[in-house]
Structures are given as C-alpha cells and as structure tokens.
mmCIF file of C-alpha atoms in Angstrom:
data_model
loop_
_atom_site.group_PDB
_atom_site.id
_atom_site.type_symbol
_atom_site.label_atom_id
_atom_site.label_comp_id
_atom_site.label_asym_id
_atom_site.label_seq_id
_atom_site.Cartn_x
_atom_site.Cartn_y
_atom_site.Cartn_z
ATOM 1 C CA ARG A 1 22.786 -12.716 23.612
ATOM 2 C CA ASP A 2 20.703 -13.399 20.474
ATOM 3 C CA VAL A 3 23.134 -11.381 18.378
ATOM 4 C CA GLN A 4 26.077 -13.402 19.671
ATOM 5 C CA ALA A 5 24.226 -16.666 19.030
ATOM 6 C CA LEU A 6 23.541 -15.671 15.414
ATOM 7 C CA SER A 7 27.116 -14.433 14.915
ATOM 8 C CA ASN A 8 28.480 -17.845 15.932
ATOM 9 C CA GLN A 9 26.517 -19.711 13.233
ATOM 10 C CA HIS A 10 28.043 -20.708 9.881
ATOM 11 C CA ILE A 11 24.719 -20.330 8.048
ATOM 12 C CA VAL A 12 21.538 -18.534 9.091
ATOM 13 C CA LEU A 13 18.410 -19.022 6.962
ATOM 14 C CA THR A 14 15.477 -16.665 7.182
ATOM 15 C CA THR A 15 12.693 -15.279 4.997
ATOM 16 C CA TYR A 16 11.909 -11.818 3.681
ATOM 17 C CA SER A 17 8.777 -11.659 5.830
ATOM 18 C CA VAL A 18 10.669 -12.625 9.004
ATOM 19 C CA LEU A 19 13.284 -9.984 8.243
ATOM 20 C CA GLN A 20 10.546 -7.392 7.789
ATOM 21 C CA SER A 21 8.609 -8.404 10.908
ATOM 22 C CA ASP A 22 11.826 -8.460 13.001
ATOM 23 C CA LYS A 23 12.471 -4.887 11.899
ATOM 24 C CA ARG A 24 8.866 -3.905 12.599
ATOM 25 C CA ALA A 25 8.852 -5.508 16.060
ATOM 26 C CA SER A 26 11.996 -3.613 17.052
ATOM 27 C CA ARG A 27 10.413 -0.343 15.882
ATOM 28 C CA LEU A 28 7.310 -1.036 17.991
ATOM 29 C CA ARG A 29 9.612 -1.543 20.987
ATOM 30 C CA GLY A 30 10.962 1.941 20.393
ATOM 31 C CA GLU A 31 14.369 0.803 19.174
ATOM 32 C CA ALA A 32 15.909 2.645 16.238
ATOM 33 C CA GLY A 33 18.841 2.628 13.849
ATOM 34 C CA SER A 34 20.405 -0.157 11.818
ATOM 35 C CA ARG A 35 20.970 -2.250 14.962
ATOM 36 C CA ALA A 36 17.368 -2.110 16.106
ATOM 37 C CA SER A 37 16.635 -5.771 15.250
ATOM 38 C CA VAL A 38 18.659 -8.909 15.879
ATOM 39 C CA LEU A 39 19.109 -9.711 12.187
ATOM 40 C CA HIS A 40 20.229 -6.151 11.497
ATOM 41 C CA ALA A 41 22.571 -6.058 14.482
ATOM 42 C CA VAL A 42 24.881 -8.741 13.044
ATOM 43 C CA HIS A 43 27.578 -7.698 10.586
ATOM 44 C CA TRP A 44 27.300 -10.676 8.235
ATOM 45 C CA HIS A 45 30.219 -12.091 6.263
ATOM 46 C CA ARG A 46 27.922 -12.741 3.287
ATOM 47 C CA VAL A 47 24.235 -12.113 2.647
ATOM 48 C CA VAL A 48 22.674 -14.131 -0.180
ATOM 49 C CA LEU A 49 19.206 -13.195 -1.432
ATOM 50 C CA ASP A 50 17.361 -16.083 -3.056
ATOM 51 C CA GLU A 51 14.598 -15.074 -5.478
ATOM 52 C CA ALA A 52 16.146 -11.608 -5.239
ATOM 53 C CA HIS A 53 13.586 -10.072 -7.618
ATOM 54 C CA VAL A 54 11.255 -10.045 -4.594
ATOM 55 C CA ILE A 55 12.889 -6.744 -3.557
ATOM 56 C CA ALA A 56 12.191 -5.057 -6.929
ATOM 57 C CA ASN A 57 9.903 -2.479 -5.304
ATOM 58 C CA PRO A 58 12.167 -0.083 -3.335
ATOM 59 C CA LYS A 59 9.170 1.296 -1.403
ATOM 60 C CA ALA A 60 8.120 -2.121 -0.043
ATOM 61 C CA LYS A 61 8.828 -2.658 3.661
ATOM 62 C CA GLN A 62 10.657 -5.927 3.079
ATOM 63 C CA SER A 63 12.894 -4.271 0.470
ATOM 64 C CA LYS A 64 13.784 -1.555 2.978
ATOM 65 C CA ALA A 65 14.503 -4.200 5.622
ATOM 66 C CA VAL A 66 16.840 -6.030 3.208
ATOM 67 C CA MET A 67 18.697 -2.824 2.358
ATOM 68 C CA MET A 68 19.543 -2.241 6.009
ATOM 69 C CA LEU A 69 21.402 -5.546 6.397
ATOM 70 C CA GLN A 70 25.112 -5.170 7.091
ATOM 71 C CA ALA A 71 27.448 -7.447 5.128
ATOM 72 C CA GLU A 72 30.958 -7.654 3.758
ATOM 73 C CA ARG A 73 29.757 -9.503 0.654
ATOM 74 C CA ARG A 74 26.395 -9.470 -1.105
ATOM 75 C CA TRP A 75 24.912 -11.929 -3.581
ATOM 76 C CA ALA A 76 21.554 -11.748 -5.346
ATOM 77 C CA VAL A 77 20.276 -14.979 -6.903
ATOM 78 C CA THR A 78 17.367 -14.717 -9.332
ATOM 79 C CA GLY A 79 16.189 -16.180 -12.596
ATOM 80 C CA THR A 80 14.275 -12.996 -13.438
ATOM 81 C CA PRO A 81 16.297 -9.906 -12.525
ATOM 82 C CA LEU A 82 14.192 -7.908 -14.954
ATOM 83 C CA GLN A 83 10.477 -8.638 -14.819
ATOM 84 C CA ASN A 84 8.522 -5.649 -16.106
ATOM 85 C CA LYS A 85 10.761 -2.641 -16.619
ATOM 86 C CA MET A 86 14.339 -1.430 -16.193
ATOM 87 C CA ASP A 87 13.426 0.065 -12.808
ATOM 88 C CA ASP A 88 13.285 -3.497 -11.428
ATOM 89 C CA LEU A 89 17.097 -3.504 -11.459
ATOM 90 C CA MET A 90 17.445 -0.401 -9.287
ATOM 91 C CA THR A 91 16.897 -2.158 -5.956
ATOM 92 C CA LEU A 92 19.198 -5.038 -6.936
ATOM 93 C CA PHE A 93 21.971 -2.588 -7.858
ATOM 94 C CA ALA A 94 21.360 -0.752 -4.579
ATOM 95 C CA PHE A 95 21.528 -3.969 -2.543
ATOM 96 C CA LEU A 96 24.741 -5.025 -4.315
ATOM 97 C CA ARG A 97 26.220 -1.515 -3.836
ATOM 98 C CA ILE A 98 27.036 -1.107 -7.539
ATOM 99 C CA GLU A 99 28.096 2.519 -7.772
ATOM 100 C CA PRO A 100 26.873 4.904 -9.075
ATOM 101 C CA LEU A 101 23.724 2.969 -10.061
ATOM 102 C CA ASP A 102 22.931 2.205 -6.416
ATOM 103 C CA ASP A 103 21.891 5.863 -6.159
ATOM 104 C CA PRO A 104 18.279 6.393 -7.372
ATOM 105 C CA GLU A 105 19.099 9.702 -9.052
ATOM 106 C CA TRP A 106 22.018 8.251 -11.030
ATOM 107 C CA PHE A 107 19.987 5.177 -11.935
ATOM 108 C CA ARG A 108 17.179 7.414 -13.196
ATOM 109 C CA ARG A 109 19.572 9.491 -15.323
ATOM 110 C CA LEU A 110 21.614 6.645 -16.778
ATOM 111 C CA VAL A 111 19.047 3.839 -17.100
ATOM 112 C CA ALA A 112 15.397 4.606 -16.281
ATOM 113 C CA ASP A 113 14.944 7.830 -18.259
ATOM 114 C CA PRO A 114 16.742 6.552 -21.387
ATOM 115 C CA SER A 115 14.749 3.302 -21.316
ATOM 116 C CA ARG A 116 11.480 5.296 -21.287
ATOM 117 C CA SER A 117 12.627 7.635 -24.066
ATOM 118 C CA LYS A 118 10.930 7.539 -27.453
ATOM 119 C CA CYS A 119 14.332 8.081 -29.090
ATOM 120 C CA PRO A 120 15.893 4.713 -30.120
ATOM 121 C CA ARG A 121 19.406 6.113 -29.654
ATOM 122 C CA ARG A 122 18.629 7.156 -26.058
ATOM 123 C CA GLN A 123 17.049 3.772 -25.360
ATOM 124 C CA MET A 124 20.203 2.070 -26.626
ATOM 125 C CA GLU A 125 22.361 4.223 -24.349
ATOM 126 C CA GLY A 126 20.433 3.063 -21.269
ATOM 127 C CA LEU A 127 20.504 -0.539 -22.462
ATOM 128 C CA GLN A 128 24.265 -0.347 -22.985
ATOM 129 C CA VAL A 129 24.784 0.827 -19.395
ATOM 130 C CA VAL A 130 22.754 -2.128 -18.090
ATOM 131 C CA ARG A 131 24.589 -4.588 -20.368
ATOM 132 C CA SER A 132 28.014 -3.384 -19.232
ATOM 133 C CA VAL A 133 27.031 -3.671 -15.550
ATOM 134 C CA LEU A 134 25.492 -7.128 -15.932
ATOM 135 C CA THR A 135 28.504 -8.338 -17.942
ATOM 136 C CA GLU A 136 30.755 -7.243 -15.090
ATOM 137 C CA TYR A 137 28.675 -8.366 -12.101
ATOM 138 C CA CYS A 138 26.330 -11.130 -13.301
ATOM 139 C CA LEU A 139 27.327 -14.790 -13.249
ATOM 140 C CA ARG A 140 24.901 -16.564 -15.569
ATOM 141 C CA ARG A 141 24.465 -20.323 -15.763
ATOM 142 C CA THR A 142 22.186 -22.327 -18.036
ATOM 143 C CA LYS A 143 21.356 -26.034 -18.026
ATOM 144 C CA HIS A 144 23.146 -26.414 -21.383
ATOM 145 C CA GLN A 145 26.548 -25.333 -20.039
ATOM 146 C CA ARG A 146 29.282 -27.881 -19.414
ATOM 147 C CA ILE A 147 32.195 -28.049 -16.985
ATOM 148 C CA HIS A 148 35.119 -30.329 -17.941
ATOM 149 C CA GLY A 149 32.905 -31.818 -20.649
ATOM 150 C CA ALA A 150 30.095 -32.778 -18.239
ATOM 151 C CA PRO A 151 26.728 -30.971 -18.022
ATOM 152 C CA ILE A 152 26.646 -28.375 -15.271
ATOM 153 C CA LEU A 153 23.270 -29.819 -14.279
ATOM 154 C CA SER A 154 21.779 -33.228 -15.033
ATOM 155 C CA LEU A 155 18.012 -33.026 -15.250
ATOM 156 C CA PRO A 156 15.699 -35.984 -15.887
ATOM 157 C CA GLY A 157 13.931 -36.123 -19.230
ATOM 158 C CA LYS A 158 10.632 -34.284 -19.596
ATOM 159 C CA GLU A 159 7.543 -36.450 -19.375
ATOM 160 C CA GLU A 160 4.151 -35.179 -20.482
ATOM 161 C CA VAL A 161 0.976 -36.782 -19.190
ATOM 162 C CA VAL A 162 -2.416 -35.624 -20.531
ATOM 163 C CA ARG A 163 -5.426 -36.438 -18.389
ATOM 164 C CA ARG A 164 -8.948 -35.614 -19.539
ATOM 165 C CA LEU A 165 -11.095 -34.505 -16.624
ATOM 166 C CA GLN A 166 -14.853 -34.647 -16.435
ATOM 167 C CA LEU A 167 -16.246 -31.458 -14.883
ATOM 168 C CA SER A 168 -19.237 -31.557 -12.579
ATOM 169 C CA ASP A 169 -22.292 -29.468 -13.537
ATOM 170 C CA ALA A 170 -21.256 -26.675 -11.118
ATOM 171 C CA GLU A 171 -17.666 -26.719 -12.386
ATOM 172 C CA ARG A 172 -18.846 -26.672 -16.027
ATOM 173 C CA THR A 173 -21.109 -23.681 -15.338
ATOM 174 C CA LEU A 174 -18.274 -21.749 -13.702
ATOM 175 C CA TYR A 175 -15.805 -22.744 -16.445
ATOM 176 C CA ASP A 176 -18.178 -21.651 -19.238
ATOM 177 C CA HIS A 177 -18.917 -18.365 -17.470
ATOM 178 C CA LEU A 178 -15.198 -17.529 -17.084
ATOM 179 C CA PHE A 179 -14.496 -18.606 -20.667
ATOM 180 C CA GLN A 180 -17.208 -16.346 -22.097
ATOM 181 C CA SER A 181 -16.096 -13.489 -19.839
ATOM 182 C CA GLY A 182 -12.517 -13.893 -21.064
ATOM 183 C CA LYS A 183 -13.624 -13.919 -24.696
ATOM 184 C CA ALA A 184 -15.636 -10.734 -24.181
ATOM 185 C CA MET A 185 -12.681 -9.036 -22.505
ATOM 186 C CA PHE A 186 -10.390 -10.119 -25.338
ATOM 187 C CA ARG A 187 -12.783 -8.719 -27.972
ATOM 188 C CA THR A 188 -12.945 -5.401 -26.091
ATOM 189 C CA CYS A 189 -9.152 -5.208 -25.873
ATOM 190 C CA MET A 190 -8.897 -5.997 -29.588
ATOM 191 C CA ARG A 191 -11.227 -3.096 -30.395
ATOM 192 C CA GLU A 192 -9.285 -0.742 -28.103
ATOM 193 C CA GLY A 193 -5.885 -2.001 -29.271
ATOM 194 C CA SER A 194 -4.844 -2.816 -25.690
ATOM 195 C CA VAL A 195 -4.281 -6.589 -25.904
ATOM 196 C CA MET A 196 -0.527 -6.337 -25.190
ATOM 197 C CA THR A 197 -1.087 -4.244 -22.066
ATOM 198 C CA SER A 198 -4.015 -6.323 -20.787
ATOM 199 C CA TYR A 199 -3.045 -9.894 -21.632
ATOM 200 C CA THR A 200 -2.273 -10.882 -18.025
ATOM 201 C CA LYS A 201 -5.741 -9.730 -16.963
ATOM 202 C CA ILE A 202 -7.289 -11.691 -19.827
ATOM 203 C CA LEU A 203 -5.359 -14.833 -18.913
#
C-alpha cells in the first residue's frame, strides 16, 4: 500500500538519512533485496540527488542506499563534484551509470591511478578522461550566464556589515588560548613543511 501511495505522487522529497534508515529498518525486519524498503521498491521516473557530493564515499551506508534506488533517469546536482581527489567522482559516475567509469576497476585504471601518478603525462591522461566525461554529461551554470540577453539568475547586491564585538573575560581567555595554539601548530607545520596538508586543521 505504501509503495502504491508513493508511486502515485508527482514528487517525493526525502533525505539521505531517511533513505539509509528506511533501508536499515527493512534489513532489521529480515527483508532483503532491492525491494526491501518502500523507497527502494518504487521504480522512479527520475531520481534527483541534491548536494550529490554527499555520496562521495562509496563505502558509506547512505551512498550504498542511494545506489540501490531504481530509476529511469538520474540527475546529480552539486556545486562541488570534486572536493578532495579524483576518487570523489567515482560514486557520482556509478550513480549516473556512466559506463565504463561506473565500474570501480575501470575508474581506477582510467582515472584514479593516472591522477595519483608522478608522471605528468599519465596525470594528463586521467584528467582528459574526466574532462571528456564532464563535457558530455555535465550541465554547468554560473550566475554570469545570460538567456535571451537576461541574467540566468538575478541576485541582490552584496552588502558587507562589520560589527566590532567586545569579548567577555572568559571568551577572551578562550580566544587567546586558541589563537596561541593555532600559531604554535602553524610554526610546527612550517618547520615540517606540512602546511598545505594541515591547513584545515590549523584553521
């Protein structure tokens, strides 16, 4: 009955965590297979992932739950398809069913291994594969683009407001402690030559 109710809707909104917990609940009930949960039982016309980079880790439970969705059409919407390394694209290609890069072994051979190579020519080969795929499958829009002479998006002007805050004694003590700790960490990273690999920790 729940499956039929969902199938009759024009749009169904859910979250990654709900999708994961729905899958988990069905497994605890002893149900198995791709139709074990209500959301996985429906063959969707179109599945659209918002903030699709959330599924970058293929081993994460929510990524696995997303992969098991059945759909005729698949969209992945994200402003950061590539966050840390080329491997971030693997799960997106797998979700979108972009052959042969939806297969982990092919992705490793054609993209991941070349991108990690110390040989510039090999790196360029992997980059070229990614560029050709994104050129074919990626629809990119920026706020500067125009349609029929009009901006694709009209945003209000940026307004900057600077407010000087007075810290309490406790806040000032904590602030100074964190500031000194950050400076010490930065000096250590400078000595070790690891600033570029540790800057997020420092910040």
